[in-house]
């Protein structure tokens, strides 16, 4: 669903740029509340994982493929505000380095793929976990449903943006029907990837999953004949710290292998938006990308003739750049959170 330059006119592209900038500003403030000692190290990895898995196009229909959008996955793992930032970092890296998604359309892509998917998925997820039994399995089920519905929601959002600023006179009904239809199918793949990833992290470290916090019952202590919540431990056991490092290393290795090796076997069919644009006569409006001369344009390393090696190196470089850029952003936000915490707010009262 990476929208290229030329599909949406300049005024609407500029307006979505303003919307995207405002949402990122709000998300930066919100992420200061979400990023703690558990979430901050994971956030940069989530961005890199989304980048890697987006390279793995999977077939969804004859001549059509799809790939992860990642908004729901990021929101559930590290929080909705941090999730918007994760997907925005990915889209920025893809647009600048890999010529994937237009630069003038960056506001459109962030609004559609980062904001809409994250907000819709997390709202649905929170609603579902409130009505489902308080179990880990419920988190997986809620993740599946939320991710599934977030993809057609993004298709609806694109259709609305196209209705306001589309550069062709193709019937809006045809665009909406085609976009929503194919992205319902893509949503199934999105849901499966999201649910499997969330369940895998919950299995080893449930405390690292932002969306699962608060579902575990607090330990109760009897004080003066009354049951009260036990205080949350201030320090993290050494075993837990080691486990967190293992999760991070496992996630990074998985991302590198996915982008550097598995991506070679991804479907070569056009993704949902490309297919719809071709079928509905919109594709000819795409303009040359400003980063077409990038050494990594098209997810290949320039001057390397071997397709497998070129694509693999590009994927590995993309994962590395994304995890470094994302981690830098999230650690900076985390430092601001630490600076904002006053001594009074960290005082633990004795019972």
PDB file of N, CA and C in Angstrom, residues 227-260:
ATOM      1  N   UNK A 227      -6.553  -7.292  52.491  1.00  0.00           N
ATOM      2  CA  UNK A 227      -5.749  -7.653  51.327  1.00  0.00           C
ATOM      3  C   UNK A 227      -5.424  -6.407  50.518  1.00  0.00           C
ATOM      4  N   UNK A 228      -4.150  -6.210  50.224  1.00  0.00           N
ATOM      5  CA  UNK A 228      -3.714  -5.073  49.417  1.00  0.00           C
ATOM      6  C   UNK A 228      -2.801  -5.585  48.320  1.00  0.00           C
ATOM      7  N   UNK A 229      -2.668  -4.812  47.238  1.00  0.00           N
ATOM      8  CA  UNK A 229      -1.773  -5.181  46.153  1.00  0.00           C
ATOM      9  C   UNK A 229      -0.328  -5.134  46.614  1.00  0.00           C
ATOM     10  N   UNK A 230       0.410  -6.185  46.268  1.00  0.00           N
ATOM     11  CA  UNK A 230       1.839  -6.177  46.585  1.00  0.00           C
ATOM     12  C   UNK A 230       2.532  -5.129  45.727  1.00  0.00           C
ATOM     13  N   UNK A 231       3.556  -4.450  46.246  1.00  0.00           N
ATOM     14  CA  UNK A 231       4.262  -3.436  45.450  1.00  0.00           C
ATOM     15  C   UNK A 231       4.981  -4.076  44.275  1.00  0.00           C
ATOM     16  N   UNK A 232       5.065  -3.340  43.178  1.00  0.00           N
ATOM     17  CA  UNK A 232       5.789  -3.819  42.002  1.00  0.00           C
ATOM     18  C   UNK A 232       7.280  -3.794  42.288  1.00  0.00           C
ATOM     19  N   UNK A 233       8.006  -4.875  42.020  1.00  0.00           N
ATOM     20  CA  UNK A 233       9.446  -4.874  42.283  1.00  0.00           C
ATOM     21  C   UNK A 233      10.137  -3.757  41.513  1.00  0.00           C
ATOM     22  N   UNK A 234      11.067  -3.074  42.187  1.00  0.00           N
ATOM     23  CA  UNK A 234      11.786  -1.971  41.563  1.00  0.00           C
ATOM     24  C   UNK A 234      12.878  -2.489  40.647  1.00  0.00           C
ATOM     25  N   UNK A 235      13.540  -3.570  41.055  1.00  0.00           N
ATOM     26  CA  UNK A 235      14.635  -4.121  40.263  1.00  0.00           C
ATOM     27  C   UNK A 235      14.157  -5.311  39.459  1.00  0.00           C
ATOM     28  N   UNK A 236      14.808  -5.527  38.340  1.00  0.00           N
ATOM     29  CA  UNK A 236      14.497  -6.666  37.481  1.00  0.00           C
ATOM     30  C   UNK A 236      15.514  -7.773  37.759  1.00  0.00           C
ATOM     31  N   UNK A 237      15.065  -8.993  38.033  1.00  0.00           N
ATOM     32  CA  UNK A 237      15.997 -10.076  38.297  1.00  0.00           C
ATOM     33  C   UNK A 237      16.965 -10.275  37.143  1.00  0.00           C
ATOM     34  N   UNK A 238      18.169 -10.774  37.469  1.00  0.00           N
ATOM     35  CA  UNK A 238      19.197 -10.978  36.443  1.00  0.00           C
ATOM     36  C   UNK A 238      18.712 -11.928  35.362  1.00  0.00           C
ATOM     37  N   UNK A 239      17.973 -12.954  35.761  1.00  0.00           N
ATOM     38  CA  UNK A 239      17.469 -13.920  34.780  1.00  0.00           C
ATOM     39  C   UNK A 239      16.539 -13.249  33.785  1.00  0.00           C
ATOM     40  N   UNK A 240      15.707 -12.313  34.287  1.00  0.00           N
ATOM     41  CA  UNK A 240      14.792 -11.613  33.385  1.00  0.00           C
ATOM     42  C   UNK A 240      15.545 -10.710  32.427  1.00  0.00           C
ATOM     43  N   UNK A 241      16.608 -10.066  32.913  1.00  0.00           N
ATOM     44  CA  UNK A 241      17.394  -9.214  32.032  1.00  0.00           C
ATOM     45  C   UNK A 241      18.042 -10.037  30.929  1.00  0.00           C
ATOM     46  N   UNK A 242      18.545 -11.225  31.304  1.00  0.00           N
ATOM     47  CA  UNK A 242      19.144 -12.101  30.300  1.00  0.00           C
ATOM     48  C   UNK A 242      18.110 -12.531  29.273  1.00  0.00           C
ATOM     49  N   UNK A 243      16.914 -12.863  29.740  1.00  0.00           N
ATOM     50  CA  UNK A 243      15.853 -13.278  28.847  1.00  0.00           C
ATOM     51  C   UNK A 243      15.480 -12.157  27.884  1.00  0.00           C
ATOM     52  N   UNK A 244      15.484 -10.917  28.369  1.00  0.00           N
ATOM     53  CA  UNK A 244      15.152  -9.791  27.505  1.00  0.00           C
ATOM     54  C   UNK A 244      16.203  -9.633  26.420  1.00  0.00           C
ATOM     55  N   UNK A 245      17.462  -9.823  26.762  1.00  0.00           N
ATOM     56  CA  UNK A 245      18.523  -9.764  25.751  1.00  0.00           C
ATOM     57  C   UNK A 245      18.340 -10.871  24.723  1.00  0.00           C
ATOM     58  N   UNK A 246      17.939 -12.052  25.192  1.00  0.00           N
ATOM     59  CA  UNK A 246      17.723 -13.159  24.270  1.00  0.00           C
ATOM     60  C   UNK A 246      16.572 -12.854  23.308  1.00  0.00           C
ATOM     61  N   UNK A 247      15.518 -12.234  23.829  1.00  0.00           N
ATOM     62  CA  UNK A 247      14.400 -11.852  22.963  1.00  0.00           C
ATOM     63  C   UNK A 247      14.880 -10.874  21.903  1.00  0.00           C
ATOM     64  N   UNK A 248      15.672  -9.880  22.307  1.00  0.00           N
ATOM     65  CA  UNK A 248      16.155  -8.867  21.377  1.00  0.00           C
ATOM     66  C   UNK A 248      17.055  -9.490  20.308  1.00  0.00           C
ATOM     67  N   UNK A 249      17.976 -10.349  20.741  1.00  0.00           N
ATOM     68  CA  UNK A 249      18.901 -10.986  19.790  1.00  0.00           C
ATOM     69  C   UNK A 249      18.142 -11.899  18.835  1.00  0.00           C
ATOM     70  N   UNK A 250      17.191 -12.670  19.387  1.00  0.00           N
ATOM     71  CA  UNK A 250      16.389 -13.557  18.540  1.00  0.00           C
ATOM     72  C   UNK A 250      15.603 -12.766  17.514  1.00  0.00           C
ATOM     73  N   UNK A 251      15.019 -11.651  17.943  1.00  0.00           N
ATOM     74  CA  UNK A 251      14.257 -10.818  17.022  1.00  0.00           C
ATOM     75  C   UNK A 251      15.124 -10.212  15.936  1.00  0.00           C
ATOM     76  N   UNK A 252      16.326  -9.771  16.310  1.00  0.00           N
ATOM     77  CA  UNK A 252      17.225  -9.177  15.323  1.00  0.00           C
ATOM     78  C   UNK A 252      17.691 -10.214  14.312  1.00  0.00           C
ATOM     79  N   UNK A 253      18.058 -11.396  14.789  1.00  0.00           N
ATOM     80  CA  UNK A 253      18.494 -12.458  13.884  1.00  0.00           C
ATOM     81  C   UNK A 253      17.353 -12.850  12.943  1.00  0.00           C
ATOM     82  N   UNK A 254      16.137 -12.965  13.490  1.00  0.00           N
ATOM     83  CA  UNK A 254      14.983 -13.289  12.656  1.00  0.00           C
ATOM     84  C   UNK A 254      14.776 -12.235  11.571  1.00  0.00           C
ATOM     85  N   UNK A 255      14.932 -10.973  11.939  1.00  0.00           N
ATOM     86  CA  UNK A 255      14.765  -9.884  10.972  1.00  0.00           C
ATOM     87  C   UNK A 255      15.825  -9.947   9.886  1.00  0.00           C
ATOM     88  N   UNK A 256      17.063 -10.188  10.275  1.00  0.00           N
ATOM     89  CA  UNK A 256      18.158 -10.255   9.310  1.00  0.00           C
ATOM     90  C   UNK A 256      17.987 -11.435   8.353  1.00  0.00           C
ATOM     91  N   UNK A 257      17.601 -12.576   8.883  1.00  0.00           N
ATOM     92  CA  UNK A 257      17.399 -13.753   8.036  1.00  0.00           C
ATOM     93  C   UNK A 257      16.217 -13.539   7.089  1.00  0.00           C
ATOM     94  N   UNK A 258      15.146 -12.930   7.612  1.00  0.00           N
ATOM     95  CA  UNK A 258      13.971 -12.685   6.780  1.00  0.00           C
ATOM     96  C   UNK A 258      14.296 -11.752   5.623  1.00  0.00           C
ATOM     97  N   UNK A 259      14.969 -10.639   5.944  1.00  0.00           N
ATOM     98  CA  UNK A 259      15.279  -9.645   4.901  1.00  0.00           C
ATOM     99  C   UNK A 259      16.428 -10.088   4.010  1.00  0.00           C
ATOM    100  N   UNK A 260      17.402 -10.786   4.588  1.00  0.00           N
ATOM    101  CA  UNK A 260      18.596 -11.131   3.827  1.00  0.00           C
ATOM    102  C   UNK A 260      18.508 -12.424   3.046  1.00  0.00           C
TER     103      UNK A 260
END
